[in-house]
Structures are given as C-alpha cells and as structure tokens.
mmCIF file of C-alpha atoms in Angstrom:
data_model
loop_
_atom_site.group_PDB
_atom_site.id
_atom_site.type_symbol
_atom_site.label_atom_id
_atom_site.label_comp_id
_atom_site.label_asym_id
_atom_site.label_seq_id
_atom_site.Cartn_x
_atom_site.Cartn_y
_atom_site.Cartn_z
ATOM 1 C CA UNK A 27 0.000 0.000 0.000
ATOM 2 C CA UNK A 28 1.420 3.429 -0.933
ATOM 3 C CA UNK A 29 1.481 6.096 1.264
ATOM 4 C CA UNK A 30 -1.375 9.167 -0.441
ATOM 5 C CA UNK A 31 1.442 11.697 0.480
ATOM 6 C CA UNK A 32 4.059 10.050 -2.034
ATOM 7 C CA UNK A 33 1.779 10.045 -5.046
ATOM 8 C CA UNK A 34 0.931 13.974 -4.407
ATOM 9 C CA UNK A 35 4.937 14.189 -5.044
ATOM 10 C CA UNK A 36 4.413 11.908 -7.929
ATOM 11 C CA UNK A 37 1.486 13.640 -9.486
ATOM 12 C CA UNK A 38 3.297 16.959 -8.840
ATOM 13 C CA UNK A 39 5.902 16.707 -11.298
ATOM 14 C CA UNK A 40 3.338 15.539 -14.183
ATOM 15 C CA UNK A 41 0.644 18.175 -13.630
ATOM 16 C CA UNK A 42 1.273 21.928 -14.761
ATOM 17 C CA UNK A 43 1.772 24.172 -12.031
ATOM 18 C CA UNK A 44 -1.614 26.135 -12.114
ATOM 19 C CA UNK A 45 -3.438 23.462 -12.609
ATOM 20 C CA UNK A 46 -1.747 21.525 -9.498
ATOM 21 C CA UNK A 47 -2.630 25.248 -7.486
ATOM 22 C CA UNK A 48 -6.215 24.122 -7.869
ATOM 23 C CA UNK A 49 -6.157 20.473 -6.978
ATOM 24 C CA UNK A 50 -4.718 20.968 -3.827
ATOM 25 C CA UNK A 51 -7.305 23.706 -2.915
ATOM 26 C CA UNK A 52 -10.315 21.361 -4.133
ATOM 27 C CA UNK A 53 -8.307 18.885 -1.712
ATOM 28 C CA UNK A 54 -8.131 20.758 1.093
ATOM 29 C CA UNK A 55 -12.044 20.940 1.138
ATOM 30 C CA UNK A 56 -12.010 17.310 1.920
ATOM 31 C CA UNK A 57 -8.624 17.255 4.009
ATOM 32 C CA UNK A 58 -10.647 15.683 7.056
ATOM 33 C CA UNK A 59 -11.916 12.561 5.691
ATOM 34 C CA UNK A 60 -11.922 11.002 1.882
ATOM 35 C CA UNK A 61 -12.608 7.496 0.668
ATOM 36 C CA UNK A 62 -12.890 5.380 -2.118
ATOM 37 C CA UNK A 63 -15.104 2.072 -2.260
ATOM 38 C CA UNK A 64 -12.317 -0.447 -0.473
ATOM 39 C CA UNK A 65 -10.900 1.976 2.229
ATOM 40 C CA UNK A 66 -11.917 5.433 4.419
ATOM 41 C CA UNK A 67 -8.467 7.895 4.422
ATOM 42 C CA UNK A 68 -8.221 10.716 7.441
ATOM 43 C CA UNK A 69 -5.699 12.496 9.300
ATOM 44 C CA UNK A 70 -5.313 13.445 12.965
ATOM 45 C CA UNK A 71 -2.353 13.448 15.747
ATOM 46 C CA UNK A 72 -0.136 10.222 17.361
ATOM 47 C CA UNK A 73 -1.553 10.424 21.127
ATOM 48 C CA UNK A 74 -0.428 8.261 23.833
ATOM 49 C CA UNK A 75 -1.746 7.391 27.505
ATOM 50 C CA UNK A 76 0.073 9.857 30.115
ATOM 51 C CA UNK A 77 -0.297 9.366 33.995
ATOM 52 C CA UNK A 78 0.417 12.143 36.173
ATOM 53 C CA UNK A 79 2.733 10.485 39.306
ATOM 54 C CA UNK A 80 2.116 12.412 42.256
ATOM 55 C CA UNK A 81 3.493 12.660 45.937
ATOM 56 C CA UNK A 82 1.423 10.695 48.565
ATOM 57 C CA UNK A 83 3.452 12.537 51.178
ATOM 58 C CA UNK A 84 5.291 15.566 52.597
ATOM 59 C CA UNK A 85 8.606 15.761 52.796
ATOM 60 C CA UNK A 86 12.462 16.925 51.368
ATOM 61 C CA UNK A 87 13.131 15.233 48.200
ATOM 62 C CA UNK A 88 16.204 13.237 48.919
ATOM 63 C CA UNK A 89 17.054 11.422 45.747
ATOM 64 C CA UNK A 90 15.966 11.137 42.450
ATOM 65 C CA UNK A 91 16.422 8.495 40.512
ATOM 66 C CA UNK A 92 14.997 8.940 36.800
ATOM 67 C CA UNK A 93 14.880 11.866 34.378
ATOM 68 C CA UNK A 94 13.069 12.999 31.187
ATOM 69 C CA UNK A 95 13.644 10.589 28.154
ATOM 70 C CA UNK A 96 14.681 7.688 30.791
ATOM 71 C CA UNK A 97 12.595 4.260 30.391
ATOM 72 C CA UNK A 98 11.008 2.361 33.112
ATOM 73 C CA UNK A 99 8.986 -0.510 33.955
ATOM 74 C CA UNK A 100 5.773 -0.881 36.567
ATOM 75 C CA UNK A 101 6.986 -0.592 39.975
ATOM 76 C CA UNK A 102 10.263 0.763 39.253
ATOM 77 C CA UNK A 103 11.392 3.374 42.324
ATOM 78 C CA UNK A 104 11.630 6.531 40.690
ATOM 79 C CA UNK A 105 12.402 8.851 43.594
ATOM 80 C CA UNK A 106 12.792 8.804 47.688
ATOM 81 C CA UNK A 107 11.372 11.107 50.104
ATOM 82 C CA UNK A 108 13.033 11.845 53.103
ATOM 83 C CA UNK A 109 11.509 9.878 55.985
ATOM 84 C CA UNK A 110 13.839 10.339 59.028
ATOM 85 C CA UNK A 111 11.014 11.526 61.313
ATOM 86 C CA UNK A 112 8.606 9.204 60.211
ATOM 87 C CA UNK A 113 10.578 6.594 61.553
ATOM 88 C CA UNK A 114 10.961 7.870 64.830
ATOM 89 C CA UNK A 115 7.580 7.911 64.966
ATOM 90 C CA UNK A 116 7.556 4.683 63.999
ATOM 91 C CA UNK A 117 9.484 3.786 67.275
ATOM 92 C CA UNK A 118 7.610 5.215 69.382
ATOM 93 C CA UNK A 119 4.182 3.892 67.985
ATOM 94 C CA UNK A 120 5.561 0.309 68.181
ATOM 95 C CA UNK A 121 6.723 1.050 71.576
ATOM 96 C CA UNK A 122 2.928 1.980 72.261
ATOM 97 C CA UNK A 123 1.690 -1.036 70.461
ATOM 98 C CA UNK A 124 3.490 -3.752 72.581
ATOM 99 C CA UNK A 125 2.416 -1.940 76.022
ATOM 100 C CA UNK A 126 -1.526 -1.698 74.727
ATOM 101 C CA UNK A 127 -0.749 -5.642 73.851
ATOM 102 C CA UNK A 128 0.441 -6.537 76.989
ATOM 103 C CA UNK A 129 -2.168 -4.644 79.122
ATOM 104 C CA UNK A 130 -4.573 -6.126 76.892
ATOM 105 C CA UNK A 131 -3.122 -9.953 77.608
ATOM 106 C CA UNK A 132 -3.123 -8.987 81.224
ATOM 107 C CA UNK A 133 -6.544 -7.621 81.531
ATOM 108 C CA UNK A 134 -7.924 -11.116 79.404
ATOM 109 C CA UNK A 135 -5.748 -13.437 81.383
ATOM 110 C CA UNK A 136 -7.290 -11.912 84.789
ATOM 111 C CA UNK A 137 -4.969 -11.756 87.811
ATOM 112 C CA UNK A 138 -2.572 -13.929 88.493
ATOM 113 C CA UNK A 139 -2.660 -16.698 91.701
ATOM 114 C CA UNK A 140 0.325 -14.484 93.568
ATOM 115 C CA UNK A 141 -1.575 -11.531 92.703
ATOM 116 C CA UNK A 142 -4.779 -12.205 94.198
ATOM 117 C CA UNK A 143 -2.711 -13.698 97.414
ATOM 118 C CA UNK A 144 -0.675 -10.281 97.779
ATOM 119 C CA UNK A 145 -3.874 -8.284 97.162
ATOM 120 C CA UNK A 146 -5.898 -10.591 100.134
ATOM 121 C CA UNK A 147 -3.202 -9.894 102.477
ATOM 122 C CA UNK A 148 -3.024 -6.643 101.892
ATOM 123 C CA UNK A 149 -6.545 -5.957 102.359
ATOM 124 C CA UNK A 150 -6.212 -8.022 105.818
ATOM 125 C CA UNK A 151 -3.290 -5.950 107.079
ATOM 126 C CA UNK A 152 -5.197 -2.428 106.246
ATOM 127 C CA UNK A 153 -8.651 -3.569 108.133
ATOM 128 C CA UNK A 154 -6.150 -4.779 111.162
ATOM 129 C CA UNK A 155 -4.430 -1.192 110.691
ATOM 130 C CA UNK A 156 -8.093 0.751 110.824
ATOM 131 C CA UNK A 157 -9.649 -1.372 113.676
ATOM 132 C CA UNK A 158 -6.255 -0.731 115.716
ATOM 133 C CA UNK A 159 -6.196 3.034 114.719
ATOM 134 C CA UNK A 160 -10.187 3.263 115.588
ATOM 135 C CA UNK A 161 -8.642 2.236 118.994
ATOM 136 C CA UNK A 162 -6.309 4.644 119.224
ATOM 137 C CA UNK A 163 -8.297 7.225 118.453
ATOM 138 C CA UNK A 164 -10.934 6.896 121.188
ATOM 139 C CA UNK A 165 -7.991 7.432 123.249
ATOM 140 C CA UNK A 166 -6.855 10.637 121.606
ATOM 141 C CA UNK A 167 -3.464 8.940 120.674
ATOM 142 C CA UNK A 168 -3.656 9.931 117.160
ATOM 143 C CA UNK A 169 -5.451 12.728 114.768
ATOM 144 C CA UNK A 170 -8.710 12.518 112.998
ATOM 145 C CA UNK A 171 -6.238 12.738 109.903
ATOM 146 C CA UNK A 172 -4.130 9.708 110.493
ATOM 147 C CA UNK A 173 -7.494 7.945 111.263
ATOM 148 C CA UNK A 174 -8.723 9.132 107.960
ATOM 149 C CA UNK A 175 -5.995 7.992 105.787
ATOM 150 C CA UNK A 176 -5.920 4.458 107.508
ATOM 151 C CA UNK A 177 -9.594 3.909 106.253
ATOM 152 C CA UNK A 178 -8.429 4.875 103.036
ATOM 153 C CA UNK A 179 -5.610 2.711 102.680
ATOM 154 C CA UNK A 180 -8.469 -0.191 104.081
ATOM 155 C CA UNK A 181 -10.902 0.826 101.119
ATOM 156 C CA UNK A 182 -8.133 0.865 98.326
ATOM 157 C CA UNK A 183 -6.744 -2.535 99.538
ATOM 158 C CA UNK A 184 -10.663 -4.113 99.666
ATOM 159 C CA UNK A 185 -11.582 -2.405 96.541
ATOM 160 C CA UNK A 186 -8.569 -4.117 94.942
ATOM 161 C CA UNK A 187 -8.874 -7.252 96.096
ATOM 162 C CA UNK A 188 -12.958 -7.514 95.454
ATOM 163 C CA UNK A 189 -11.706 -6.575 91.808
ATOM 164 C CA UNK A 190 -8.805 -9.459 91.355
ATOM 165 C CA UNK A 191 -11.371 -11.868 92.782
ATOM 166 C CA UNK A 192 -14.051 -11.012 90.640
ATOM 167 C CA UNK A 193 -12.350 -10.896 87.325
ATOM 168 C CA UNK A 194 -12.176 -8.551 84.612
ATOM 169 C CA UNK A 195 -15.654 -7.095 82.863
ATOM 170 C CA UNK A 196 -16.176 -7.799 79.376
ATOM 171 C CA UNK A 197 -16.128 -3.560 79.271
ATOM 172 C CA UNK A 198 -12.306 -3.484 80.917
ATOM 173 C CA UNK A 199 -11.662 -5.636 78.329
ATOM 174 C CA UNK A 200 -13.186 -4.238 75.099
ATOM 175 C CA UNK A 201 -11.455 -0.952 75.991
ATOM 176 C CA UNK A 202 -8.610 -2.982 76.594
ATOM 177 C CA UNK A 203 -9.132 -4.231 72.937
ATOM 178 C CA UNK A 204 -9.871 -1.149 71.597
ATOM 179 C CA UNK A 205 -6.728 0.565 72.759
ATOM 180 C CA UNK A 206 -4.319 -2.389 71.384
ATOM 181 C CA UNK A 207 -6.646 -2.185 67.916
ATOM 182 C CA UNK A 208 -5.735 1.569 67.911
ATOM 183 C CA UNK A 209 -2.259 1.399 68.399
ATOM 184 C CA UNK A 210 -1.938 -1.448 66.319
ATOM 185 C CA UNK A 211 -3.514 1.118 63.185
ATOM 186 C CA UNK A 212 -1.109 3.753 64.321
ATOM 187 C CA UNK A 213 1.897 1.824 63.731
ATOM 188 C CA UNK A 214 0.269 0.271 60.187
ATOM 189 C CA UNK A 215 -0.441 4.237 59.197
ATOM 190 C CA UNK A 216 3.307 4.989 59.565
ATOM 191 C CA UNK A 217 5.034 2.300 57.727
ATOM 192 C CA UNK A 218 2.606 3.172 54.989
ATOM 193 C CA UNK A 219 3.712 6.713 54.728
ATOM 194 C CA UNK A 220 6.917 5.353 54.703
ATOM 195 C CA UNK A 221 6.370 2.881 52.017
ATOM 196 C CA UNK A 222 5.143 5.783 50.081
ATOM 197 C CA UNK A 223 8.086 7.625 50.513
ATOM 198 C CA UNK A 224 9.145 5.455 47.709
ATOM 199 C CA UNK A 225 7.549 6.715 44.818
ATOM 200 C CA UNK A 226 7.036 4.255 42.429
ATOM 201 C CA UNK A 227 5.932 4.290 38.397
ATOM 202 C CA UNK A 228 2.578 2.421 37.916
ATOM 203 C CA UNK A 229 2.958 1.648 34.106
ATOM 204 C CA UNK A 230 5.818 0.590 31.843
ATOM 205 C CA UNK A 231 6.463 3.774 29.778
ATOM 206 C CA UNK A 232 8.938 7.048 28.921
ATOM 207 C CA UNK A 233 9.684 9.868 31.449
ATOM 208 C CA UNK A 234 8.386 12.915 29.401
ATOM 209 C CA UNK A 235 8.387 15.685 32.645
ATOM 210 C CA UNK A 236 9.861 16.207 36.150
ATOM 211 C CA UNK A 237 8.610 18.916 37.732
ATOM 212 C CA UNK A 238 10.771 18.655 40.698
ATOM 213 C CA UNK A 239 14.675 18.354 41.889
ATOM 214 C CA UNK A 240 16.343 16.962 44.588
ATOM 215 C CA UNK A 241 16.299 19.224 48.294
ATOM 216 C CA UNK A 242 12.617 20.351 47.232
ATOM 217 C CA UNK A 243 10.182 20.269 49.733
ATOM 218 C CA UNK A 244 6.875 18.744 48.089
ATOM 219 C CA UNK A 245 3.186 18.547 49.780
ATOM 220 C CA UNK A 246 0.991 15.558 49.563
ATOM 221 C CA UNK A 247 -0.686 15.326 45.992
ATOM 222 C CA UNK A 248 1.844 17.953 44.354
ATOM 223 C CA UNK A 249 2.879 16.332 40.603
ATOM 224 C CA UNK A 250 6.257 14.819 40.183
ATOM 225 C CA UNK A 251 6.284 13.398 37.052
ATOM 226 C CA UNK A 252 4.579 12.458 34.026
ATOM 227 C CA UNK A 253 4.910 9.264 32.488
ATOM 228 C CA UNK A 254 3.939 8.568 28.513
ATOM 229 C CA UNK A 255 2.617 4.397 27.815
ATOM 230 C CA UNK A 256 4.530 4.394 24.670
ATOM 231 C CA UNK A 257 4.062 0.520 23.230
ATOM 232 C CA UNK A 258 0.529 1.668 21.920
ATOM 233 C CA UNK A 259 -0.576 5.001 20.949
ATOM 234 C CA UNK A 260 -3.320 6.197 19.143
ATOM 235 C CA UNK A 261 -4.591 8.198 16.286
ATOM 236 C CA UNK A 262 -8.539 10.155 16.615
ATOM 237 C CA UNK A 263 -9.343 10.615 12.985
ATOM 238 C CA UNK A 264 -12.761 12.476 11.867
ATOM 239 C CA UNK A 265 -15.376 10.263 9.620
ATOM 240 C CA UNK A 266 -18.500 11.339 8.392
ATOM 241 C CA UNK A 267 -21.669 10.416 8.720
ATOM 242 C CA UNK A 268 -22.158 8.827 5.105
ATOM 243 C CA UNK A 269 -18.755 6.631 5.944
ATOM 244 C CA UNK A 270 -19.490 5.928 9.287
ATOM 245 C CA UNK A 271 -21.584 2.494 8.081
ATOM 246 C CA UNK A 272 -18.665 1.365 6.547
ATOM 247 C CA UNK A 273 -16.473 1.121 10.014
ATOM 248 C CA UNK A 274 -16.488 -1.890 12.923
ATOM 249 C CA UNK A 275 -15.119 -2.381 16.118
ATOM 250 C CA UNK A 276 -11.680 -4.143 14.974
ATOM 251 C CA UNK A 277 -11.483 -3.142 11.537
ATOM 252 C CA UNK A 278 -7.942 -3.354 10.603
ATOM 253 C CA UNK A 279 -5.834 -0.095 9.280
ATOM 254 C CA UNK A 280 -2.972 1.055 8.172
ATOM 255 C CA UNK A 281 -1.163 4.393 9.892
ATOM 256 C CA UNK A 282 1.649 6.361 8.103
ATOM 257 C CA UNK A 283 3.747 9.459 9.284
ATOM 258 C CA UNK A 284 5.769 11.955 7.732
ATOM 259 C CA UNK A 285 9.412 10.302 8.562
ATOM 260 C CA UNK A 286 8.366 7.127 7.311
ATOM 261 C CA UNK A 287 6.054 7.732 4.158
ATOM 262 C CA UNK A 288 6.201 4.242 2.590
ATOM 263 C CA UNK A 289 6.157 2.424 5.974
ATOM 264 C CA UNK A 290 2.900 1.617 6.768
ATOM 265 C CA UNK A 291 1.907 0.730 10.595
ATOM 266 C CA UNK A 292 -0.617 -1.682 11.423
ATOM 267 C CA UNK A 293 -3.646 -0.465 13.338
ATOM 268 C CA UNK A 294 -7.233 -1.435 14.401
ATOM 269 C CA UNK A 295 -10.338 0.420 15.513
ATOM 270 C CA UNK A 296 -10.984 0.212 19.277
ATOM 271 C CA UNK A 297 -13.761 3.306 19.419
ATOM 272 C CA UNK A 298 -15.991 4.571 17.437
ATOM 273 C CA UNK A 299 -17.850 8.023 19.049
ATOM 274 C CA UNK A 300 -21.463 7.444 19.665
ATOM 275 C CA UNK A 301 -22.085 11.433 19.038
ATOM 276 C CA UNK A 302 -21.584 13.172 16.275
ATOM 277 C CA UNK A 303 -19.544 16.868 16.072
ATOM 278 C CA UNK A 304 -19.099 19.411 13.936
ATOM 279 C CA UNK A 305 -16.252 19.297 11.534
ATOM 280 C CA UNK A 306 -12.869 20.797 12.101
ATOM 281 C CA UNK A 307 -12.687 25.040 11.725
ATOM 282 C CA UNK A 308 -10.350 24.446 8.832
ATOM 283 C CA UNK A 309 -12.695 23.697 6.762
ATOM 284 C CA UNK A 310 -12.801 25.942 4.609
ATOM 285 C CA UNK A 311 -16.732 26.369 2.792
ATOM 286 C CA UNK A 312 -19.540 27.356 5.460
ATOM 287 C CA UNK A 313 -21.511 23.937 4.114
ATOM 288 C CA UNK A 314 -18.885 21.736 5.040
ATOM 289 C CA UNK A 315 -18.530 23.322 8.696
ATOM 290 C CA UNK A 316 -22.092 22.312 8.975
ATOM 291 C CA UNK A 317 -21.661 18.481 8.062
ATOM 292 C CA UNK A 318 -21.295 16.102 11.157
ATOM 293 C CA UNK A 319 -17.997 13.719 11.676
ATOM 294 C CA UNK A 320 -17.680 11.436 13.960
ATOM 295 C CA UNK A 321 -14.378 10.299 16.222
ATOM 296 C CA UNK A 322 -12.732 7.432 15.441
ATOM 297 C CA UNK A 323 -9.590 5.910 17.747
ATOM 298 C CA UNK A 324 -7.533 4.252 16.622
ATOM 299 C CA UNK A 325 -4.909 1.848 18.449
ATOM 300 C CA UNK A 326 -1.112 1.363 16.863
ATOM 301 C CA UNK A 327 1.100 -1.118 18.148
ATOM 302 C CA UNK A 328 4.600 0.828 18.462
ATOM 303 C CA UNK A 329 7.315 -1.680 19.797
ATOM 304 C CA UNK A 330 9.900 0.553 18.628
ATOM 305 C CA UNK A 331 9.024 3.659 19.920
ATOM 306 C CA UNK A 332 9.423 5.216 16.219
ATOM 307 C CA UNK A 333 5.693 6.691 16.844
ATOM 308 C CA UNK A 334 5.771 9.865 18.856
ATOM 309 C CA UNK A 335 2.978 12.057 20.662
ATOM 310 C CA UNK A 336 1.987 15.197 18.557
ATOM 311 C CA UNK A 337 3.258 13.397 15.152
ATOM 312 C CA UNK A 338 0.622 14.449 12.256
ATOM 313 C CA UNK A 339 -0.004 11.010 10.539
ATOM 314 C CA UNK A 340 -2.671 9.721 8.034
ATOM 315 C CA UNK A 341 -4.415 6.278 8.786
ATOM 316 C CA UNK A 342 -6.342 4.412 5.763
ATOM 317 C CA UNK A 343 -9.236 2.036 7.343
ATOM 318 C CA UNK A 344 -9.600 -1.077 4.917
ATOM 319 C CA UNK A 345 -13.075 -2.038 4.271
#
C-alpha cells in the first residue's frame, strides 16, 4: 500500500503548475476525511496514555532516581522522600503497640494466683491497721487525719482485692481491645507513609516531565512526574456520517507518518464516538462546517518507539 502523500509528489511533477494550485485547494475541502469504495483515508495526531505520578506525602526530596527521556517498567522506584522523622515515629508507635498488647493480655488473662494472694493480704493488714487506729483514736493517741488515711488505705486494699477476685468485665476488656486495635492502626499508618516515601511508576512507559529536583520540599498530591505508555498510541481521525456504516469495532488499518512515508503501521479500531460533532474550523466552505464527523480511535502497536505524541499522521481504514 502506498502512502497518499508520495503520489501527491508523484502527481506533482506531471501536472502543470496552475493546474496543481487548484487540486490541492479542491483537496483541502475534503482534508478531514476522503474514501474510495475499499478503504476510508483521514488524518489526525499520534496520542499516547500519560499518567500524572504524584506525591502521597510531605517531605524533602532526597534522591531522584529517573529523568526525562529515561525508560522504566511498573513498579520501578523513581524517587525517595526523606523519611527520618517518620521513623521515629515509627518507634515510638511500636513502643505503644506492645504496652496496649500486653495490658490487653493482662486484663484477658485476669490476675494472676500471687496476685490475688498479695492483694488478700493486703486488704487483711489495712482492716487490722483501721480497727487498731479506731482504737487509738478513742484514746486521743492519734489525729482525725491519720485515722482518715488508715480507712483509706483499708478501702483501696478491699476495693482491689474484690476486683482481682471477681475478674475482669467484658467492658475493661473491650477498651482494653480497643486501645491495642488503635495502636496497632497507628503503627500500620506509619510504615505506609513510609512505604510511600518510595515513589514508584505504575505503568511501563517514557519519562516525558519532572517537575521537581532533589532538596525540594513537596506537599501531599503535588505532581512529580509524568509518564507517557509508549508501546501503543493512538490516532482520533474524523469520519463522516455517510462513511461511518462502513467502520467496525476491529477493523484493521494502516497508519503512516511523515518520517516514514512508505512504511505503513498496522492499526485497528478500538472506538468509534457514539455522538456526532461538527467538523474541524479548517474547513474551509460554510456547508462543510455544517456536516457532522464522527471520532474514530484508533490503536497502533509501536514496539519501537518510532511513533511519537503530537506526530501528524494519516491512517487508511480497509473495508
């Protein structure tokens, strides 16, 4: 299949030169779509799918690691955010976690044999100390205050040891629960802001902008980088209505550009636009403005990476 640009070059040198004036203005009428009976011929612009990567933290950029033009894959680390502090605080909330989990283990386990025998004999020895200082003070050998704080040493010590005997309620120990849950979140929260530290890219692709350098300070959601899914791109082209019949889901095409005029690339439809628009501004005649087109993607494998984003190319759909 011939590229149409290289027989215009052709038909150039066998046409006089007024005469070739006018065909290409009575072409340029039709310069959005044309067709014959066996294939539909448009023009457009190479896209490709861009992702914007952005920060999921704060912080001081500390290294980067890719530039603009450099390849990478899924996953690969493409710059580090400083996260001293965030481990600290990762210390100290695991520090928290293992003393919620213990007092948690403790409060479910209830109190230990040697506990409850400690807290019985204390609880003897303070009602011995009150009934001996209730003595003493009907004698007006001590003070109402030394009286006082030997029946509250008796009703700390009997308070305790009713509690150790009876066991741990089920509300002790869903607060219990509920703190070790907690602290248990805090520490997960933390090594996730670390792990995003690590900015990673989430498709295979080109670098095609930075927008940062290293010793920046960034905020959460500012952009870093934008990253181009070169392997496929795509070309919109503009149909209209009349041809519009004549294209299917999968219909195979063919997708030339400028540097590479008698190369053809091979294409396939993967969307055609439910609603119609008008027709490009550079159409010339007010009729044709008013005629409908519809969009038309289509997807070109591009394992070499000779197709490039903004290239003007012409694709011919094969009926």
């Amino acid at each position: 299949m011939t590229n149409p640009k290289s027989l215009n070059l052709n038909l150039r040198s066998l046409i006089p030169r007024g005469k070739f004036i006018c065909l290409i203005a009575v072409a340029l009428l039709f310069s959005c779509s044309h067709s014959n009976e066996k294939e539909i011929s448009a023009s457009g612009t190479i896209e490709s799918t861009e992702v914007t990567v952005s920060a999921k933290v704060s912080g001081e950029i500390e290294k980067l690691l890719v530039d603009e033009g450099t390849s990478v894959k899924k996953g690969d680390t493409l710059l580090l955010i400083d996260h001293t502090d965030l481990d600290i605080q990762l210390k100290q909330a695991e520090a928290n976690a293992a003393a919620t989990e213990a007092q948690f283990k403790l409060i479910l386990r209830g109190a230990r044999s040697e506990d409850l025998i400690q807290a019985e004999a204390n609880y003897t020895n303070a009602r011995e100390d009150l009934a001996r200082m209730e003595e003493l003070f009907k004698s007006n050998t001590i003070t109402q205050k030394q009286l006082d704080d030997a029946r509250t040493r008796f009703i700390n010590a009997q308070q305790t040891y009713e509690k150790l005997k009876r066991g741990s309620r089920s509300e002790e120990i869903d607060a219990a629960r509920a703190r070790r849950d907690q602290a248990v979140a805090q520490v997960e929260a933390i090594r996730k802001k670390i792990s995003d530290s690590y900015v990673l890219s989430p498709i295979d692709g080109i670098v095609t902008q930075k927008s940062i350098e290293e010793g920046e300070i960034v905020m959460q959601h500012a952009a870093l980088y934008r990253i181009a899914k070169l392997d496929k791109v795509h070309l919109m082209i503009y149909v209209p209505e009349a041809e519009l019949a004549k294209i299917t889901l999968g219909q195979e095409t063919k997708v030339f550009i400028d540097a590479y005029p008698d190369r053809p690339f091979p294409g396939k439809v993967t969307f055609i636009s439910p609603v119609a628009e008008f027709t490009l501004k550079n159409i010339q005649t007010k009729e044709d403005r008013t005629k409908l087109v519809f969009g038309v993607k289509i997807e070109v494998g591009n394992p070499e990476l000779i197709l490039k984003p903004g290239m003007p190319a012409d694709a011919v759909i094969h009926q």
